[in-house]
Each structure stands twice: as structure tokens, then as C-alpha cells.
CSV table of C-alpha atoms in Angstrom, one decimal:
chain,number,residue,atom,x,y,z
A,1,UNK,CA,0.0,0.0,0.0
A,2,UNK,CA,1.3,3.5,-0.9
A,3,UNK,CA,2.5,5.8,1.9
A,4,UNK,CA,2.8,9.6,1.5
A,5,UNK,CA,4.6,11.9,3.9
A,6,UNK,CA,4.0,15.6,3.2
A,7,UNK,CA,6.0,18.3,4.9
A,8,UNK,CA,6.3,16.3,8.1
A,9,UNK,CA,7.9,18.3,10.9
A,10,UNK,CA,8.6,16.9,14.4
A,11,UNK,CA,10.0,19.2,17.1
A,12,UNK,CA,10.8,18.7,20.8
A,13,UNK,CA,10.9,22.2,22.1
A,14,UNK,CA,13.7,24.0,20.3
A,15,UNK,CA,15.1,20.8,18.8
A,16,UNK,CA,13.8,19.7,15.4
A,17,UNK,CA,14.0,16.0,14.9
A,18,UNK,CA,12.3,15.9,11.5
A,19,UNK,CA,12.5,19.0,9.3
A,20,UNK,CA,9.8,19.5,6.6
A,21,UNK,CA,10.2,16.0,5.2
A,22,UNK,CA,8.3,14.8,2.2
A,23,UNK,CA,8.5,11.4,0.4
A,24,UNK,CA,6.2,9.0,-1.4
A,25,UNK,CA,6.7,5.3,-0.8
A,26,UNK,CA,5.2,3.2,-3.6
A,27,UNK,CA,3.0,0.1,-3.1
A,28,UNK,CA,5.2,-2.9,-2.6
A,29,UNK,CA,8.4,-0.8,-2.3
A,30,UNK,CA,11.1,-1.4,0.3
A,31,UNK,CA,12.3,2.1,1.4
A,32,UNK,CA,15.4,2.2,3.7
A,33,UNK,CA,15.9,5.3,5.9
A,34,UNK,CA,19.6,5.5,6.3
A,35,UNK,CA,21.7,7.8,8.4
A,36,UNK,CA,23.7,8.4,11.5
A,37,UNK,CA,22.2,8.2,15.0
A,38,UNK,CA,20.2,11.3,15.7
A,39,UNK,CA,19.5,12.1,12.0
A,40,UNK,CA,15.7,11.7,12.5
A,41,UNK,CA,15.1,8.3,10.7
A,42,UNK,CA,13.5,6.5,13.7
A,43,UNK,CA,11.4,9.6,14.5
A,44,UNK,CA,10.1,9.6,11.0
A,45,UNK,CA,9.1,6.0,11.2
A,46,UNK,CA,7.4,6.5,14.6
A,47,UNK,CA,5.4,9.3,13.0
A,48,UNK,CA,4.1,6.8,10.4
A,49,UNK,CA,3.3,4.3,13.1
A,50,UNK,CA,1.4,6.9,15.2
A,51,UNK,CA,3.9,6.6,18.1
A,52,UNK,CA,4.9,10.3,17.7
A,53,UNK,CA,2.6,13.2,16.8
A,54,UNK,CA,4.3,15.5,14.2
A,55,UNK,CA,4.2,19.2,14.7
A,56,UNK,CA,3.0,19.7,11.2
A,57,UNK,CA,2.3,17.9,7.9
A,58,UNK,CA,0.2,15.1,6.6
A,59,UNK,CA,0.6,11.3,6.4
A,60,UNK,CA,-1.5,9.1,4.1
A,61,UNK,CA,-1.6,5.3,4.0
A,62,UNK,CA,-3.4,4.0,1.0
A,63,UNK,CA,-6.4,6.2,0.6
A,64,UNK,CA,-6.7,7.0,4.3
A,65,UNK,CA,-5.3,10.2,5.8
A,66,UNK,CA,-4.0,9.0,9.2
A,67,UNK,CA,-2.5,12.4,10.2
A,68,UNK,CA,-3.2,16.0,9.1
A,69,UNK,CA,-2.1,18.8,11.4
A,70,UNK,CA,-4.3,21.4,9.6
A,71,UNK,CA,-7.5,19.3,9.7
A,72,UNK,CA,-6.8,17.9,13.2
A,73,UNK,CA,-6.7,14.2,12.1
A,74,UNK,CA,-4.6,11.8,14.1
A,75,UNK,CA,-5.6,8.2,13.8
A,76,UNK,CA,-4.6,6.0,16.7
A,77,UNK,CA,-1.7,3.6,16.2
A,78,UNK,CA,-3.8,0.5,16.6
A,79,UNK,CA,-6.2,1.7,13.8
A,80,UNK,CA,-3.5,2.3,11.2
A,81,UNK,CA,-2.9,-1.4,10.3
A,82,UNK,CA,0.8,-0.9,10.6
A,83,UNK,CA,3.1,-3.7,11.7
A,84,UNK,CA,6.3,-2.7,13.5
A,85,UNK,CA,9.4,-4.8,14.4
A,86,UNK,CA,11.6,-3.1,17.0
A,87,UNK,CA,15.3,-3.3,17.7
A,88,UNK,CA,14.6,-5.2,20.9
A,89,UNK,CA,12.8,-8.4,20.3
A,90,UNK,CA,9.9,-7.7,22.6
A,91,UNK,CA,9.1,-11.4,22.8
A,92,UNK,CA,7.3,-12.7,25.9
A,93,UNK,CA,9.6,-15.3,27.4
A,94,UNK,CA,6.9,-17.1,29.4
A,95,UNK,CA,4.9,-17.8,26.2
A,96,UNK,CA,5.4,-20.2,23.3
A,97,UNK,CA,6.2,-19.1,19.8
A,98,UNK,CA,2.6,-19.8,18.8
A,99,UNK,CA,1.2,-17.8,21.7
A,100,UNK,CA,3.5,-14.9,20.9
A,101,UNK,CA,2.5,-14.7,17.3
A,102,UNK,CA,-1.2,-15.3,18.0
A,103,UNK,CA,-1.4,-12.4,20.5
A,104,UNK,CA,-2.4,-9.6,18.0
A,105,UNK,CA,-5.0,-11.8,16.4
A,106,UNK,CA,-6.5,-12.6,19.8
A,107,UNK,CA,-6.7,-8.9,20.5
A,108,UNK,CA,-8.7,-8.6,17.4
A,109,UNK,CA,-11.0,-11.4,18.7
A,110,UNK,CA,-10.7,-13.5,15.6
A,111,UNK,CA,-12.1,-17.1,15.7
A,112,UNK,CA,-9.7,-19.7,17.1
A,113,UNK,CA,-9.5,-21.7,13.9
A,114,UNK,CA,-8.7,-18.6,11.8
A,115,UNK,CA,-6.0,-17.7,14.3
A,116,UNK,CA,-4.5,-21.2,14.2
A,117,UNK,CA,-4.4,-21.2,10.4
A,118,UNK,CA,-2.9,-17.7,10.1
A,119,UNK,CA,-0.2,-18.4,12.7
A,120,UNK,CA,0.7,-21.7,11.0
A,121,UNK,CA,1.0,-19.9,7.7
A,122,UNK,CA,3.3,-17.1,9.0
A,123,UNK,CA,5.5,-19.5,11.0
A,124,UNK,CA,6.0,-21.5,7.8
A,125,UNK,CA,7.0,-18.3,6.1
A,126,UNK,CA,9.7,-17.4,8.6
A,127,UNK,CA,10.9,-21.0,9.0
A,128,UNK,CA,9.7,-21.6,12.6
A,129,UNK,CA,6.9,-24.2,12.1
A,130,UNK,CA,8.8,-27.0,14.0
A,131,UNK,CA,9.3,-24.6,17.0
A,132,UNK,CA,5.7,-23.5,17.4
A,133,UNK,CA,5.3,-25.1,20.8
A,134,UNK,CA,8.8,-24.2,22.1
A,135,UNK,CA,9.0,-21.6,25.0
A,136,UNK,CA,10.3,-18.3,23.8
A,137,UNK,CA,13.0,-18.3,26.6
A,138,UNK,CA,14.6,-21.2,24.8
A,139,UNK,CA,15.1,-19.4,21.5
A,140,UNK,CA,18.3,-18.0,20.0
A,141,UNK,CA,18.6,-14.3,19.1
A,142,UNK,CA,17.9,-15.0,15.4
A,143,UNK,CA,14.8,-17.1,16.3
A,144,UNK,CA,13.4,-14.4,18.6
A,145,UNK,CA,13.8,-11.9,15.8
A,146,UNK,CA,11.9,-14.2,13.5
A,147,UNK,CA,9.1,-14.4,16.1
A,148,UNK,CA,8.9,-10.6,16.2
A,149,UNK,CA,8.7,-10.5,12.4
A,150,UNK,CA,6.0,-13.2,12.4
A,151,UNK,CA,4.0,-11.4,15.0
A,152,UNK,CA,3.9,-8.3,12.7
A,153,UNK,CA,3.2,-10.2,9.5
A,154,UNK,CA,0.4,-12.2,11.0
A,155,UNK,CA,-1.7,-9.0,11.2
A,156,UNK,CA,-1.4,-8.7,7.4
A,157,UNK,CA,-0.3,-5.0,7.8
A,158,UNK,CA,-0.7,-2.4,5.0
A,159,UNK,CA,2.8,-1.3,5.9
A,160,UNK,CA,5.7,-3.0,7.7
A,161,UNK,CA,8.0,-0.8,9.7
A,162,UNK,CA,11.4,-2.2,10.9
A,163,UNK,CA,13.6,-0.3,13.3
A,164,UNK,CA,17.1,-1.8,13.1
A,165,UNK,CA,15.8,-5.3,13.8
A,166,UNK,CA,19.1,-7.0,13.1
A,167,UNK,CA,21.5,-4.8,15.0
A,168,UNK,CA,21.6,-7.2,18.1
A,169,UNK,CA,22.6,-10.2,16.0
A,170,UNK,CA,26.1,-11.5,15.2
A,171,UNK,CA,27.5,-10.6,11.7
A,172,UNK,CA,27.0,-14.0,10.1
A,173,UNK,CA,23.4,-14.4,11.3
A,174,UNK,CA,22.7,-10.8,10.3
A,175,UNK,CA,23.9,-11.4,6.7
A,176,UNK,CA,21.6,-14.5,6.4
A,177,UNK,CA,18.5,-12.8,7.8
A,178,UNK,CA,19.0,-9.8,5.5
A,179,UNK,CA,18.5,-12.2,2.5
A,180,UNK,CA,15.5,-13.8,4.2
A,181,UNK,CA,13.9,-10.5,5.0
A,182,UNK,CA,14.3,-9.4,1.4
A,183,UNK,CA,12.9,-12.6,0.1
A,184,UNK,CA,9.8,-12.3,2.4
A,185,UNK,CA,9.2,-8.7,1.4
A,186,UNK,CA,9.5,-9.4,-2.3
A,187,UNK,CA,7.4,-12.6,-2.0
A,188,UNK,CA,4.5,-10.8,-0.2
A,189,UNK,CA,5.0,-7.6,-2.3
A,190,UNK,CA,4.9,-5.8,1.0
A,191,UNK,CA,5.4,-2.1,1.5
A,192,UNK,CA,8.3,-1.7,4.0
A,193,UNK,CA,10.1,1.1,5.7
A,194,UNK,CA,13.4,0.0,7.2
A,195,UNK,CA,15.5,2.1,9.5
A,196,UNK,CA,19.2,1.5,9.8
A,197,UNK,CA,22.6,3.1,10.1
A,198,UNK,CA,24.3,0.1,8.5
A,199,UNK,CA,25.2,0.9,4.9
A,200,UNK,CA,25.5,-2.8,3.8
A,201,UNK,CA,22.1,-3.5,5.3
A,202,UNK,CA,20.6,-0.6,3.4
A,203,UNK,CA,22.1,-1.7,0.1
A,204,UNK,CA,20.9,-5.3,0.6
A,205,UNK,CA,17.3,-4.5,1.6
A,206,UNK,CA,16.3,-1.4,-0.4
A,207,UNK,CA,14.4,-0.8,-3.6
A,208,UNK,CA,15.2,2.8,-2.7
A,209,UNK,CA,17.4,4.5,-0.1
A,210,UNK,CA,16.5,7.8,1.5
A,211,UNK,CA,19.7,9.1,3.2
A,212,UNK,CA,19.0,11.5,6.1
A,213,UNK,CA,21.0,14.2,7.8
A,214,UNK,CA,19.9,16.6,10.4
A,215,UNK,CA,16.2,15.7,10.1
A,216,UNK,CA,15.9,16.0,6.4
A,217,UNK,CA,16.4,13.7,3.4
A,218,UNK,CA,19.5,14.8,1.5
A,219,UNK,CA,19.5,12.1,-1.2
A,220,UNK,CA,17.1,9.5,-2.5
A,221,UNK,CA,17.8,6.9,-5.2
A,222,UNK,CA,18.2,3.3,-6.0
A,223,UNK,CA,20.9,1.5,-4.0
A,224,UNK,CA,23.4,1.2,-6.9
A,225,UNK,CA,23.0,4.9,-7.8
A,226,UNK,CA,23.3,6.3,-4.3
A,227,UNK,CA,26.4,4.1,-3.9
A,228,UNK,CA,28.0,5.2,-7.2
A,229,UNK,CA,27.0,8.8,-7.2
A,230,UNK,CA,26.8,10.3,-3.6
A,231,UNK,CA,25.7,13.9,-3.6
A,232,UNK,CA,28.3,15.2,-1.2
A,233,UNK,CA,31.5,14.4,0.5
A,234,UNK,CA,29.8,13.8,3.9
A,235,UNK,CA,27.5,11.3,2.2
A,236,UNK,CA,30.4,9.6,0.5
A,237,UNK,CA,32.2,9.4,3.8
A,238,UNK,CA,29.1,7.8,5.5
A,239,UNK,CA,28.9,5.3,2.6
A,240,UNK,CA,32.4,4.1,3.2
A,241,UNK,CA,34.6,6.2,0.8
A,242,UNK,CA,37.7,6.5,2.9
A,243,UNK,CA,39.7,8.5,0.3
A,244,UNK,CA,38.2,12.0,0.7
A,245,UNK,CA,40.5,15.0,0.5
A,246,UNK,CA,39.7,18.8,0.4
A,247,UNK,CA,41.0,20.3,-2.8
A,248,UNK,CA,41.3,23.4,-4.9
A,249,UNK,CA,40.8,23.6,-8.7
A,250,UNK,CA,44.1,24.4,-10.4
A,251,UNK,CA,42.8,24.5,-14.0
A,252,UNK,CA,41.1,22.4,-16.7
A,253,UNK,CA,42.3,19.0,-17.5
A,254,UNK,CA,43.6,20.1,-20.9
A,255,UNK,CA,45.1,16.7,-22.0
A,256,UNK,CA,48.8,17.3,-21.5
A,257,UNK,CA,50.6,17.7,-18.2
A,258,UNK,CA,54.2,17.4,-17.1
A,259,UNK,CA,54.4,15.1,-14.1
A,260,UNK,CA,55.9,16.3,-10.8
A,261,UNK,CA,57.1,13.4,-8.6
A,262,UNK,CA,54.3,11.3,-10.0
A,263,UNK,CA,51.6,13.9,-9.3
A,264,UNK,CA,50.8,14.4,-13.0
A,265,UNK,CA,52.0,12.0,-15.7
A,266,UNK,CA,54.7,9.5,-16.3
A,267,UNK,CA,56.4,7.5,-19.1
A,268,UNK,CA,56.0,4.1,-17.4
A,269,UNK,CA,59.7,4.0,-16.5
A,270,UNK,CA,59.1,4.4,-12.8
A,271,UNK,CA,60.6,7.9,-12.7
A,272,UNK,CA,57.3,9.8,-12.8
A,273,UNK,CA,58.9,12.7,-14.6
A,274,UNK,CA,58.1,12.1,-18.2
A,275,UNK,CA,55.2,13.6,-20.3
A,276,UNK,CA,52.2,11.5,-21.1
A,277,UNK,CA,49.0,12.3,-23.1
A,278,UNK,CA,45.7,12.3,-21.4
A,279,UNK,CA,42.6,12.2,-23.6
A,280,UNK,CA,40.2,12.9,-20.8
A,281,UNK,CA,38.7,16.3,-20.1
A,282,UNK,CA,37.8,17.7,-16.8
A,283,UNK,CA,39.5,19.5,-14.0
A,284,UNK,CA,43.0,19.3,-12.5
A,285,UNK,CA,42.8,19.6,-8.7
A,286,UNK,CA,45.4,20.1,-6.0
A,287,UNK,CA,44.9,18.4,-2.7
A,288,UNK,CA,44.8,21.0,0.1
A,289,UNK,CA,48.0,21.0,2.1
A,290,UNK,CA,49.8,18.4,-0.1
A,291,UNK,CA,52.0,18.3,-3.2
A,292,UNK,CA,49.6,16.0,-5.1
A,293,UNK,CA,47.6,16.8,-8.2
A,294,UNK,CA,44.5,14.8,-9.3
A,295,UNK,CA,42.8,14.8,-12.7
A,296,UNK,CA,39.1,14.3,-12.6
A,297,UNK,CA,36.5,13.9,-15.4
A,298,UNK,CA,34.0,16.5,-14.3
A,299,UNK,CA,31.0,17.3,-16.4
A,300,UNK,CA,30.6,20.7,-14.7
A,301,UNK,CA,32.8,23.2,-12.8
A,302,UNK,CA,34.0,22.1,-9.4
A,303,UNK,CA,31.5,23.0,-6.6
A,304,UNK,CA,32.2,25.4,-3.8
A,305,UNK,CA,34.2,23.9,-1.0
A,306,UNK,CA,35.1,20.8,-3.1
A,307,UNK,CA,36.6,17.5,-2.1
A,308,UNK,CA,38.2,14.7,-4.2
A,309,UNK,CA,36.6,11.3,-3.5
A,310,UNK,CA,38.1,8.1,-4.8
A,311,UNK,CA,36.7,4.7,-3.7
A,312,UNK,CA,39.4,2.3,-2.4
A,313,UNK,CA,38.4,-0.3,-5.0
A,314,UNK,CA,39.2,2.2,-7.8
A,315,UNK,CA,42.8,2.5,-6.6
A,316,UNK,CA,45.4,0.4,-8.5
A,317,UNK,CA,48.7,-0.5,-7.0
A,318,UNK,CA,51.6,-1.2,-9.4
A,319,UNK,CA,55.4,-1.3,-9.3
A,320,UNK,CA,55.7,1.4,-12.0
A,321,UNK,CA,53.5,4.2,-13.4
A,322,UNK,CA,50.7,3.2,-15.8
A,323,UNK,CA,51.3,3.6,-19.5
A,324,UNK,CA,49.1,6.7,-19.9
A,325,UNK,CA,50.8,8.4,-17.0
A,326,UNK,CA,47.6,9.8,-15.6
A,327,UNK,CA,46.9,10.1,-11.9
A,328,UNK,CA,50.1,8.2,-10.8
A,329,UNK,CA,51.4,8.8,-7.4
A,330,UNK,CA,54.5,7.1,-5.8
A,331,UNK,CA,54.1,5.9,-2.2
A,332,UNK,CA,54.9,3.5,0.5
A,333,UNK,CA,52.7,0.7,1.9
A,334,UNK,CA,52.1,1.4,5.6
A,335,UNK,CA,49.4,-1.1,6.6
A,336,UNK,CA,48.4,-4.5,5.1
A,337,UNK,CA,45.0,-6.0,6.1
A,338,UNK,CA,44.2,-9.4,4.6
A,339,UNK,CA,40.4,-9.8,4.1
A,340,UNK,CA,40.2,-13.2,2.3
A,341,UNK,CA,39.1,-12.5,-1.2
A,342,UNK,CA,40.8,-9.1,-1.2
A,343,UNK,CA,43.5,-7.1,0.6
A,344,UNK,CA,43.1,-3.6,2.0
A,345,UNK,CA,46.3,-1.5,1.9
A,346,UNK,CA,47.0,1.9,3.5
A,347,UNK,CA,49.5,3.7,1.3
A,348,UNK,CA,51.3,6.9,2.2
A,349,UNK,CA,51.8,9.1,-0.9
A,350,UNK,CA,55.0,11.0,-1.5
A,351,UNK,CA,54.2,14.6,-0.7
A,352,UNK,CA,50.6,13.7,-0.1
A,353,UNK,CA,48.1,12.0,2.2
A,354,UNK,CA,47.5,8.4,3.1
A,355,UNK,CA,45.0,6.6,1.0
A,356,UNK,CA,43.2,3.2,1.1
A,357,UNK,CA,43.3,0.7,-1.7
A,358,UNK,CA,41.3,-2.5,-2.0
A,359,UNK,CA,43.0,-5.0,-4.2
A,360,UNK,CA,41.5,-8.4,-5.3
A,361,UNK,CA,43.8,-11.2,-4.1
A,362,UNK,CA,43.6,-13.5,-7.1
A,363,UNK,CA,46.6,-15.5,-6.1
A,364,UNK,CA,48.9,-12.4,-5.9
A,365,UNK,CA,51.6,-12.2,-3.4
A,366,UNK,CA,50.8,-9.7,-0.6
A,367,UNK,CA,52.7,-6.5,-0.5
A,368,UNK,CA,54.6,-5.9,2.7
A,369,UNK,CA,54.7,-2.8,4.9
A,370,UNK,CA,57.5,-0.6,3.7
A,371,UNK,CA,57.2,-1.7,0.1
A,372,UNK,CA,57.4,1.1,-2.6
A,373,UNK,CA,54.4,1.2,-4.9
A,374,UNK,CA,52.7,3.4,-7.4
A,375,UNK,CA,49.0,4.2,-6.8
A,376,UNK,CA,46.9,5.1,-9.8
A,377,UNK,CA,43.3,6.0,-10.5
A,378,UNK,CA,41.3,6.5,-13.6
A,379,UNK,CA,40.1,10.1,-13.9
A,380,UNK,CA,36.5,8.8,-14.5
A,381,UNK,CA,36.6,7.2,-11.1
A,382,UNK,CA,37.5,10.5,-9.4
A,383,UNK,CA,34.5,12.3,-8.0
A,384,UNK,CA,34.6,16.0,-7.1
A,385,UNK,CA,31.8,16.7,-4.5
A,386,UNK,CA,30.6,19.6,-2.3
A,387,UNK,CA,31.2,19.2,1.4
A,388,UNK,CA,27.5,19.1,2.1
A,389,UNK,CA,24.2,19.0,0.3
A,390,UNK,CA,22.8,22.6,0.3
A,391,UNK,CA,19.8,23.1,2.6
């Protein structure tokens, strides 16, 4: 069922938790509210559930207006047909799984045979059929979270709200339940709003991500697009781009530069002092406080207060400059972190900052701390972003 939030504001005295927020959530869509603690994502969800009363705005679920500050409408939480799964399991330990899941249907005074049938269906959906008569106090954390999910699903809600439900689980179980949650949401074509500060969780569960900062949505897009094209350096930093450096624009990338200690172009001989040809157009940028230049393919002029952003997986490490001589920087390996299928390196650039590189292992010998390397990046992989999204 479609959900519309129009100009929602929620204030506690002088503190504004949600600031004039508007967004449409389509029928069957999984929307993830992503952001740091205190950004307003849980407050926004609680407004949809009716657990918070906004200062202003309107909320519509399907064809029903459940809140309108101007018309004085505020439908009670139990009449909104909204299911909610909390961060804490909220499972009664003295009851069985069946009794926990059946409770909301008993409150609705449904016939016993109907309750039994619907509980059996939802327990099968979440993989807990064989544990129906087990006491909740005997469950693992993952099983208790499934019970909480089943208790919300058995109501057949118009919208399912999930407030960081996996944060208390260990990493391996969390990864598995992400996939299962996504499978259930897609199978039921259920409209979901999911709150998290975990970027990986957001990417795995969302049809669309709404990234929040300071009570407002600063970027909304599909997971792959928000990952590839963050709107600001602060968003890129939150999404895990570790190579973010303030910069100034030196001039246009005019296709021919003479290298300076590997900061510009090289001949591939390892000296970093030759002249190479660059066919890319864009901007040449100097990293603030460092003797390093970076060529970026920019479709427009660099923004005010710009930063260079390069994802670690877009950094190549070689023993000599690349043939085209573009964006080659000599450096020294400082830290080596083996991660199984890839290796993460921290490299200190000559005359420049430290940067992170993620290199697929593929049977290669690991570089050792102290090794001399050349770091390189394609100008197309260099993003030039404003520090923040303008208000």
C-alpha cells in the first residue's frame, strides 16, 4: 500500500528531529531510511506508526489520511494497520512461539480456527513451524527476531516498519537474515520502511534509499546509484569512501601535463617525470596541504568547497606508473589487512596524504609494509563533490 509523507515536521521544544520532510513510498516498495544516530530516521518511522505526533504535515496510508495537522486528524496507532518490528525483540519469554505470534489476532478477537491457520502460515513463512510449541525463553537471538517479524506479519499489515531489527545479532546471522527478510518482502509484495545506520544492510534490503542528515532527506535513489554517485563528501564518507580530501581547482584537464614526482603524468619507466598524453577532459585539482595533483573527469565546474573522492576499490597499486601516465602517485605501503578475497592497503603518498586501496587477491603475493608502490586511479573514477548538500 502506498504511503505519502507531506511536509512532516517533528520538534521537541527548540530541537527539530524531522524537518519539513516529504517522500512517497510506492505500493510494494522497500524504502530504507539510512543515516547516523540522531538524524531523524526513527522519529520519521514513529510518526508513520502513530507513536509520535508531528508538529505539522500530513501522512496518508493508501487512501486514508492518518494524520493531518491542519484538519486535526490523528488516527490511533492500533487503527493504522501498521506492523512494527523493533530493535529489541519484545518477545514474551513465558509464552510459546505460537502464543507470541497469535497475540495480536487474539486482541482482534478472531475465531480460534482462523488464528490457528494464520499463525501456522506465517510460522512456515519465517521457518519456525517446528518450533511452534517451544518456549520463547529457549530461543536464539535469530529465532526471537523471526518471532517478532512473524507477529507483525500475521496481522497482514498495510505497511511493515522495521527499526534496526538485526542490530543485536552477530555478523553471520545478520547477513543471512538480510537475505531472508528481502525474500519475504518481495514474495509478499509488502510495502516496507526499514531504518538502519548500516550501509551494507541498506544496500541489501532497499528498492530505494533515503539518506537522512539533520532531520531531512539529502539524497534519495536506488541503492546502486546512491552508492556510485553520492551527492556530497559527507554522504560519500558515510557510505564508506575513505579517500576523501579537500582540494582546490588548479585548472582544466587540458590533456597534456608534465608530471611532478608522480603527481601528474609519467612514461611508465618508474621515474614519474616524463610527459604523457591524457585524452580525458575535466579538472586538475590540487589536494589541500599536499603536493599532489589529481585529474578528474567533471561534467561541470568544481563545486564550492570541493573534495576529491576516490573509492578504495578504484585505486590500482603497481610497481611502475601506468602507460598513460595519468593520476600516478608514488608511495609506500604502511598497513596491510588481509580480508580473504581481497587485501586492504594503507599507502602513504610522497608529498601527499595516506589513501586506502582494496585489491583483489587472485593469487597475488601480498605486498609488505614498507614496500614502494605506485598508486593510480582512472580520472573517470575520481568524483569532485561539495562538502554538504545545500539546505
